[in-house]
Coordinates of C-alpha atoms in Angstrom, one line a residue:
M174 CA 73.5 18.9 18.1
S175 CA 77.1 18.1 19.2
G176 CA 78.7 21.5 19.0
S177 CA 79.1 24.5 16.8
L178 CA 81.4 25.5 14.0
G179 CA 82.2 29.2 13.1
I180 CA 83.6 30.1 9.8
K181 CA 85.0 33.5 8.9
I182 CA 84.9 34.3 5.2
G183 CA 87.7 36.8 4.5
T184 CA 89.3 38.2 1.4
A185 CA 92.7 37.1 2.6
D186 CA 92.0 34.1 4.7
F187 CA 89.3 31.7 6.0
V188 CA 89.2 30.9 9.7
T189 CA 87.4 28.1 11.5
A190 CA 86.5 27.8 15.1
A191 CA 85.2 24.5 16.1
D192 CA 83.5 24.1 19.6
A193 CA 82.9 20.5 20.3
A194 CA 80.9 21.1 23.5
S195 CA 77.1 20.9 23.3
G196 CA 74.7 23.0 25.2
G197 CA 71.7 24.7 23.8
S198 CA 71.5 28.5 24.0
E199 CA 73.9 29.1 26.9
R200 CA 75.7 32.4 26.1
R201 CA 79.3 31.7 27.1
A202 CA 82.5 32.2 25.2
P203 CA 83.5 28.8 23.7
R204 CA 87.0 27.5 23.7
P205 CA 87.1 26.3 20.1
Q206 CA 89.9 24.7 18.1
T207 CA 90.9 27.1 15.3
T208 CA 92.4 26.7 11.9
Q209 CA 93.4 29.3 9.2
H210 CA 93.5 28.8 5.4
Q211 CA 94.5 31.2 2.7
A212 CA 91.7 32.5 0.5
T213 CA 93.2 30.4 -2.2
L214 CA 91.0 27.7 -3.7
I215 CA 92.8 24.7 -5.3
M216 CA 90.7 23.0 -8.0
P217 CA 92.2 19.5 -8.7
Q218 CA 91.0 17.9 -11.8
G219 CA 88.0 15.6 -11.1
M220 CA 88.0 16.5 -7.3
A221 CA 86.2 18.9 -5.1
P222 CA 88.1 22.2 -4.4
T223 CA 90.2 22.6 -1.3
L224 CA 91.7 25.6 0.5
S225 CA 95.4 26.2 0.9
P226 CA 96.5 26.1 4.5
I227 CA 98.3 29.3 5.9
G228 CA 102.0 29.1 5.3
S229 CA 101.9 26.1 3.0
G230 CA 104.0 27.8 0.2
T231 CA 103.8 27.1 -3.5
R232 CA 101.4 24.4 -4.8
P233 CA 103.0 21.6 -6.9
A234 CA 101.9 21.3 -10.5
H235 CA 99.7 18.3 -9.9
M236 CA 97.5 20.1 -7.4
G237 CA 95.5 21.8 -10.2
L238 CA 94.1 25.2 -11.0
V239 CA 94.6 27.9 -8.3
V240 CA 92.0 30.5 -7.8
T241 CA 92.3 33.7 -5.7
G242 CA 90.4 37.1 -5.4
F243 CA 87.0 35.6 -5.5
V244 CA 85.6 36.7 -2.2
D245 CA 85.3 40.3 -3.1
R246 CA 83.6 39.4 -6.3
V247 CA 80.6 37.8 -4.8
G248 CA 77.5 39.6 -6.1
D249 CA 79.2 40.6 -9.4
P250 CA 77.0 39.5 -12.3
I251 CA 80.0 38.7 -14.4
D252 CA 81.9 35.5 -14.0
L253 CA 85.5 35.2 -12.9
V254 CA 87.6 33.9 -15.8
A255 CA 90.4 31.6 -14.9
A256 CA 93.9 31.5 -16.5
D257 CA 92.7 28.4 -18.5
G258 CA 89.7 30.3 -19.8
S259 CA 87.2 28.5 -17.6
A260 CA 84.4 30.7 -16.1
H261 CA 83.4 30.5 -12.4
R262 CA 80.6 32.1 -10.3
P263 CA 82.3 33.8 -7.3
E264 CA 79.6 32.9 -4.8
K265 CA 79.9 29.2 -5.8
L266 CA 83.7 29.4 -5.2
V267 CA 83.0 30.7 -1.7
A268 CA 80.3 28.1 -1.1
S269 CA 82.9 25.4 -2.2
A270 CA 85.4 26.8 0.3
V271 CA 82.7 26.7 3.1
Q272 CA 81.9 23.1 2.2
Y273 CA 85.5 22.1 2.3
L274 CA 86.0 23.7 5.8
T275 CA 82.9 21.9 7.1
R276 CA 84.4 18.6 6.0
Y277 CA 87.8 19.5 7.2
S278 CA 86.5 20.3 10.7
A279 CA 84.1 17.3 10.9
G280 CA 86.5 15.1 12.9
V281 CA 86.3 17.5 15.8
F282 CA 82.6 16.6 16.4
A283 CA 80.8 13.5 17.6
G284 CA 77.8 14.4 15.5
P285 CA 76.5 17.1 13.2
P286 CA 77.4 20.6 14.5
T287 CA 75.4 23.9 14.1
I288 CA 77.3 26.1 11.6
A289 CA 77.4 29.9 11.2
A290 CA 79.6 31.6 8.6
T291 CA 80.3 35.3 8.6
Y292 CA 80.4 37.5 5.5
P293 CA 82.3 40.8 5.2
S294 CA 80.2 43.7 6.6
Y295 CA 80.6 45.8 3.5
W296 CA 79.0 43.2 1.2
Q297 CA 75.9 44.4 -0.6
P298 CA 72.7 42.6 0.1
Q299 CA 72.7 41.0 -3.4
G300 CA 76.0 39.4 -2.6
V301 CA 74.7 37.9 0.7
Q302 CA 71.7 36.5 -1.2
A303 CA 73.9 35.0 -4.0
L304 CA 76.0 33.2 -1.4
R305 CA 72.9 32.0 0.4
E306 CA 71.5 30.6 -2.8
A307 CA 74.8 28.9 -3.7
L308 CA 74.9 27.3 -0.3
D309 CA 71.4 26.0 -0.7
R310 CA 72.2 24.5 -4.1
M311 CA 75.1 22.7 -2.5
D312 CA 73.0 21.1 0.2
M313 CA 74.3 23.5 3.0
A314 CA 71.0 25.2 3.9
G315 CA 71.8 24.5 7.5
V316 CA 74.7 27.0 7.4
A317 CA 73.6 30.3 8.8
L318 CA 75.0 33.4 7.4
V319 CA 75.9 36.2 9.8
D320 CA 77.3 39.7 9.5
E321 CA 80.9 39.8 10.6
V322 CA 80.5 42.8 12.8
G323 CA 77.7 41.0 14.7
S324 CA 80.0 38.0 15.2
I325 CA 82.8 40.2 16.5
L326 CA 80.6 42.1 18.9
A327 CA 79.0 38.8 20.2
R328 CA 82.4 37.4 21.0
V329 CA 83.9 40.5 22.6
E330 CA 80.7 40.9 24.7
S331 CA 81.2 37.4 26.0
T332 CA 84.8 37.7 26.8
R333 CA 85.6 41.4 27.5
G334 CA 82.2 43.0 27.8
L335 CA 80.9 46.1 26.0
P336 CA 79.9 49.5 27.2
S337 CA 76.3 49.8 28.3
D338 CA 75.8 53.1 26.7
G339 CA 77.3 55.2 23.9
A340 CA 78.7 54.1 20.6
V341 CA 81.4 51.5 19.8
V342 CA 83.8 51.7 16.9
V343 CA 84.6 48.3 15.3
Y344 CA 88.0 48.7 13.6
D345 CA 88.6 45.6 11.4
L346 CA 92.1 45.6 9.9
G347 CA 92.2 42.5 7.7
G348 CA 94.6 41.3 5.1
N349 CA 93.4 43.3 2.2
G350 CA 91.8 46.4 3.8
L351 CA 90.3 48.2 6.7
S352 CA 86.5 48.2 7.5
V353 CA 85.2 50.6 10.2
S354 CA 81.7 50.1 11.6
M355 CA 79.6 51.7 14.3
A356 CA 77.6 49.8 17.0
R357 CA 75.6 50.2 20.2
G358 CA 75.9 47.2 22.3
T359 CA 76.0 44.2 20.0
E360 CA 74.0 45.8 17.3
Q361 CA 75.6 47.5 14.3
I362 CA 74.2 50.9 13.4
G363 CA 74.5 52.8 10.1
R364 CA 76.9 51.8 7.4
T365 CA 80.4 50.3 7.2
V366 CA 83.1 52.4 5.6
R367 CA 85.8 50.4 3.7
S368 CA 89.3 51.2 2.4
T369 CA 91.7 49.0 0.5
E370 CA 94.6 51.5 0.9
F371 CA 95.8 50.0 4.2
G372 CA 95.7 46.3 5.4
G373 CA 97.9 43.5 6.4
K374 CA 99.3 43.0 2.9
H375 CA 100.5 46.6 2.9
I376 CA 102.4 45.9 6.3
D377 CA 103.9 42.7 4.7
D378 CA 105.0 44.7 1.6
A379 CA 106.7 47.4 3.8
I380 CA 108.6 44.6 5.7
L381 CA 109.7 42.9 2.6
R382 CA 111.0 46.2 1.0
H383 CA 112.8 47.0 4.3
V384 CA 114.6 43.6 4.3
L385 CA 115.5 43.9 0.6
R386 CA 116.9 47.4 1.0
G387 CA 119.0 46.3 3.9
L388 CA 120.5 43.5 1.9
A389 CA 121.1 45.5 -1.3
G390 CA 124.8 45.3 -1.0
E391 CA 124.9 41.5 -0.4
L392 CA 122.4 40.9 -3.2
G393 CA 124.7 42.6 -5.7
D394 CA 123.6 41.9 -9.3
I395 CA 121.2 39.1 -8.4
D396 CA 118.0 39.5 -10.7
L397 CA 115.2 39.4 -8.2
A398 CA 112.8 39.5 -11.2
A399 CA 114.0 36.2 -12.5
P400 CA 111.4 33.3 -12.4
A401 CA 113.7 31.3 -10.2
M402 CA 113.5 33.9 -7.5
L403 CA 109.7 34.0 -7.3
A404 CA 109.4 31.1 -4.8
P405 CA 112.2 32.4 -2.6
L406 CA 110.7 35.9 -2.5
N407 CA 107.3 34.4 -1.6
E408 CA 108.9 32.5 1.2
L409 CA 110.7 35.6 2.4
R410 CA 107.4 37.5 2.4
L411 CA 105.8 34.8 4.5
R412 CA 108.6 35.0 7.0
G413 CA 108.2 38.7 7.2
R414 CA 104.5 38.2 7.9
Q415 CA 105.4 35.8 10.7
A416 CA 107.8 38.4 12.1
K417 CA 105.0 40.9 12.1
E418 CA 102.9 38.6 14.2
T419 CA 105.7 38.0 16.5
L420 CA 106.2 41.7 17.0
S421 CA 102.6 41.9 18.3
T422 CA 103.8 40.4 21.6
E423 CA 107.6 40.6 21.4
T424 CA 110.0 43.5 20.9
A425 CA 112.2 41.8 18.3
A426 CA 112.0 39.1 15.7
V427 CA 114.4 37.4 13.3
I428 CA 113.7 37.0 9.5
E429 CA 115.8 34.2 7.8
V430 CA 116.7 35.2 4.3
E431 CA 117.5 32.7 1.6
L432 CA 117.7 34.4 -1.8
G433 CA 120.0 32.6 -4.3
P434 CA 123.6 32.5 -2.6
V435 CA 122.6 35.0 0.1
R436 CA 121.9 33.4 3.5
H437 CA 121.3 36.0 6.3
D438 CA 119.4 36.5 9.4
V439 CA 117.7 40.0 9.6
R440 CA 116.8 41.3 13.0
L441 CA 113.6 43.4 13.0
V442 CA 112.6 45.3 16.2
R443 CA 109.2 46.6 16.9
S444 CA 110.2 50.3 16.7
E445 CA 111.5 49.6 13.1
L446 CA 108.1 48.1 12.1
E447 CA 106.2 51.0 13.7
D448 CA 108.4 53.5 11.7
L449 CA 107.5 51.6 8.6
I450 CA 103.8 51.8 9.1
R451 CA 103.2 54.7 11.4
E452 CA 102.0 57.1 8.6
Q453 CA 99.4 54.6 7.3
V454 CA 98.1 53.8 10.8
V455 CA 97.7 57.5 11.6
E456 CA 95.9 58.0 8.3
S457 CA 93.6 55.1 9.1
A458 CA 92.2 57.1 12.1
G459 CA 90.8 59.4 9.3
L460 CA 88.6 56.5 8.1
V461 CA 87.3 56.3 11.7
R462 CA 86.4 60.0 11.6
E463 CA 84.8 59.5 8.2
A464 CA 82.7 56.5 9.6
L465 CA 81.6 58.8 12.5
R466 CA 80.5 61.6 10.1
T467 CA 78.8 59.2 7.7
N468 CA 76.6 57.7 10.6
D469 CA 76.1 61.1 12.2
I470 CA 77.8 60.1 15.4
D471 CA 79.6 62.6 17.6
A472 CA 83.2 61.5 18.6
G473 CA 82.3 62.4 22.2
D474 CA 79.5 59.6 22.1
V475 CA 82.2 56.9 21.4
R476 CA 82.8 54.8 24.5
A477 CA 85.3 52.2 23.1
V478 CA 87.1 50.8 20.1
V479 CA 86.9 47.1 19.3
L480 CA 89.7 45.8 17.3
A481 CA 89.4 42.8 14.9
G482 CA 91.4 41.3 12.0
G483 CA 94.9 40.0 12.4
S484 CA 96.8 43.1 11.5
S485 CA 95.1 45.1 14.3
A486 CA 97.2 43.2 16.8
T487 CA 100.1 45.5 16.0
P488 CA 100.4 47.6 19.3
L489 CA 100.7 50.8 17.3
V490 CA 97.1 50.5 16.1
A491 CA 95.7 50.5 19.6
E492 CA 98.1 53.4 20.7
V493 CA 97.0 55.6 17.8
L494 CA 93.3 54.9 18.1
S495 CA 93.4 55.4 21.9
A496 CA 95.1 58.8 21.4
E497 CA 92.7 59.8 18.7
L498 CA 89.5 59.0 20.4
H499 CA 90.5 59.0 24.1
V500 CA 88.6 55.9 24.9
P501 CA 89.6 52.3 25.8
V502 CA 90.6 49.9 23.1
I503 CA 89.2 46.4 23.5
A504 CA 90.8 43.3 21.7
E505 CA 91.0 39.6 21.9
P506 CA 94.6 38.1 22.4
D507 CA 94.4 37.2 18.6
P508 CA 92.0 39.5 17.0
G509 CA 92.4 37.6 13.7
L510 CA 90.3 34.9 15.4
T511 CA 87.5 37.1 16.8
S512 CA 85.1 36.8 13.8
A513 CA 85.2 32.9 13.7
N514 CA 85.0 32.6 17.4
G515 CA 82.0 34.9 17.4
A516 CA 80.4 32.8 14.7
A517 CA 80.9 29.7 16.7
L518 CA 79.3 31.4 19.7
L519 CA 76.2 32.5 17.6
A520 CA 75.9 29.0 16.1
R521 CA 76.0 27.5 19.5
S522 CA 73.5 29.9 20.9
S523 CA 71.1 29.4 18.0
V524 CA 67.8 27.9 18.9
S525 CA 66.2 27.1 15.6
A526 CA 69.3 26.7 13.3
A527 CA 69.1 23.4 11.5
P528 CA 72.3 21.4 12.1
S529 CA 74.4 20.4 9.1
A530 CA 76.0 17.0 8.8
P531 CA 79.4 17.4 7.1
V532 CA 81.0 14.0 6.8
P533 CA 84.5 13.7 5.5
P534 CA 85.1 11.1 2.9
P535 CA 87.3 8.2 3.9
S536 CA 90.2 9.5 1.7
M537 CA 90.4 12.8 3.7
P538 CA 91.5 12.2 7.4
I539 CA 91.0 15.1 9.7
P540 CA 94.3 16.0 11.4
A541 CA 94.7 18.0 14.7
T542 CA 96.5 20.8 12.8
P543 CA 96.1 21.9 9.1
P544 CA 97.9 19.7 6.8
Q545 CA 100.4 21.0 4.2
A546 CA 98.5 19.4 1.4
P547 CA 95.3 17.7 2.5
E548 CA 93.8 15.1 0.3
P549 CA 90.9 16.7 -1.4
P550 CA 87.5 15.2 -0.9
R551 CA 85.7 13.7 -3.9
S552 CA 82.9 15.7 -5.4
D553 CA 79.5 14.7 -6.6
E554 CA 79.5 17.5 -9.0
P555 CA 81.4 17.3 -12.3
V556 CA 84.6 19.4 -12.5
A557 CA 85.8 20.8 -15.7
S558 CA 88.4 18.6 -17.2
T559 CA 91.0 21.4 -18.0
P560 CA 94.7 20.9 -17.8
P561 CA 96.0 21.6 -14.3
V562 CA 97.7 24.9 -13.9
A563 CA 100.4 25.2 -11.3
I564 CA 100.4 28.8 -10.0
A565 CA 101.1 30.1 -6.5
S566 CA 99.4 33.2 -5.0
A567 CA 101.2 36.3 -4.0
D568 CA 100.4 39.9 -3.3
P569 CA 102.0 42.6 -5.3
V570 CA 104.2 45.3 -3.9
A571 CA 103.9 48.7 -5.5
P572 CA 107.4 49.9 -6.8
E573 CA 108.6 52.9 -4.8
S574 CA 108.8 56.3 -6.6
T575 CA 112.2 57.5 -7.7
G576 CA 111.2 61.1 -7.1
G577 CA 112.6 62.2 -10.5
R578 CA 116.3 61.3 -9.5
K579 CA 118.6 59.5 -11.9
K580 CA 119.0 55.8 -11.3
V581 CA 122.7 55.5 -12.5
G582 CA 125.7 55.3 -10.4
S583 CA 124.3 53.5 -7.4
R584 CA 124.3 49.7 -7.2
R585 CA 122.2 50.0 -4.0
R586 CA 119.6 52.0 -5.8
R587 CA 119.6 49.9 -8.8
Q588 CA 119.1 46.8 -6.7
A589 CA 116.3 48.4 -4.7
L590 CA 114.5 49.2 -8.0
L591 CA 115.1 45.7 -9.3
A592 CA 113.7 44.3 -6.0
A593 CA 110.6 46.4 -6.3
A594 CA 110.1 45.3 -9.9
A595 CA 110.5 41.7 -9.0
I596 CA 108.0 41.9 -6.1
A597 CA 105.6 43.8 -8.3
T598 CA 105.6 41.0 -10.9
L599 CA 104.8 38.2 -8.3
A600 CA 101.1 38.5 -8.6
A601 CA 101.1 38.9 -12.4
V602 CA 103.1 35.6 -12.7
T603 CA 101.6 33.6 -9.9
I604 CA 97.9 34.3 -9.5
G605 CA 95.8 31.7 -11.0
I606 CA 92.6 33.7 -11.6
V607 CA 92.7 36.9 -13.8
T608 CA 90.4 39.9 -13.9
H609 CA 87.9 39.5 -16.6
T610 CA 88.1 41.9 -19.5
A611 CA 84.4 42.1 -20.3
P612 CA 82.8 45.5 -19.7
K613 CA 81.3 45.9 -16.3
T614 CA 77.5 46.5 -16.0
E615 CA 78.3 49.0 -13.0
P616 CA 81.2 51.3 -12.4
Q617 CA 84.0 49.9 -10.2
P618 CA 83.8 51.2 -6.6
A619 CA 86.1 53.8 -5.4
V620 CA 88.8 52.9 -2.9
T621 CA 86.7 54.0 0.0
E622 CA 83.2 52.8 -0.1
Q623 CA 80.2 53.0 2.1
V624 CA 77.9 50.0 2.2
T625 CA 74.4 50.0 3.6
D626 CA 73.5 47.4 6.2
T627 CA 70.0 46.8 5.0
P628 CA 69.0 43.3 4.0
S629 CA 67.8 42.5 0.6
P630 CA 63.9 42.2 0.4
A631 CA 64.4 38.9 -1.3
A632 CA 66.4 37.5 1.7
T633 CA 64.7 35.4 4.3
T634 CA 65.6 35.1 8.0
T635 CA 64.5 31.7 9.2
T636 CA 67.5 31.0 11.6
Q637 CA 67.0 33.0 14.8
L638 CA 70.2 33.9 16.6
P639 CA 70.2 35.6 20.0
Y640 CA 72.1 38.7 19.0
P641 CA 70.7 41.5 16.9
T642 CA 72.9 41.0 13.8
R643 CA 71.8 40.8 10.3
H644 CA 71.8 37.3 8.9
V645 CA 70.3 35.3 6.1
S646 CA 69.7 31.6 6.2

């Protein structure tokens, strides 16, 4: 084996960590090369699917059908139905994304690496098994599947250390929601509690609304809901996200605004961001208390909180959780990479995992950094010959309540409402995969869900990893 590759499967993004060093089962923290891609699958006609790099913007028409929202649908017995009417199995879409990332990362290695991919800790066992079978059908039996909590704990133990006794809270604030899990050492205990009421996209939405409200006077009568404004609004939202990331380490950031004739630099300071999200962060501590109750753990038994997920880098998160639980907060410099780095460590430490051999086709060179539009690899499987659909992904922003007040007599208020309406239509106009209309065989889960951490009886565990984390291979 010539190294290890860790892949984080996330609802908002996929992350790879490629550690080219070889070395058996030595338990050390690798120094991998990392890349991030949006959880947006591009399906060019006649070619294998690819993932959209972070910050790559709107896809041109010739790129093909764009599919989003498939990760959380793994295990659903009903197909995803695309905008062009084609049906897709969610687990096959995730497997296609994993296949693309193994090929994308192949240039880092001198030979076939050992690969481990994390799956969300709140997935049901049937979802894990469905992905396992999809990977096997695509000749990726050598890719080990590991629970995301296990990979987070493995990485943090190797770099920061974990308490030798007591419980640890794993607070994973990702792009689309918050997952809270409990552990002792590197082993998860009990159930993961999940909420989609707070995540990175909600922070991004708050920043975007803040910027648009501040520019209401300059925007005047510009119709932000017009189709021509969708791309600029998407770009502004991306710049707001970048400002959020900057404010994790700096006290101020500048957001460049380009909306129609309006050209403006908006300065955002950390205290303003904290004011925008403080209520949601404080409320998220309630989910931690719920996880403690669910798993019958006394708050006094907690020895530390481990942060994961890119949005947990906001300093306010550590501040609130430390004050709530009165324990140290442990985090990597970039908690958004912790899962993938942990997966690379687990893959490297694996004794019996069979290495994969991802070989990029000659038409897809492997760059040092993610390309803006990588040449898709050719596929051996037939691809539905449907007309390409050019649609870009975006997250909706819920319109703010008017609180029963009249909307007349104020240009600023009118512009703010137009802005909210425009942002709320982004997803409806730009997402390439739509929710199916067929009746569900099971009721939809509530916003907060508790997921058992018990493997499916049908699952097999042939790949032995050195940490006590649930895995299926």
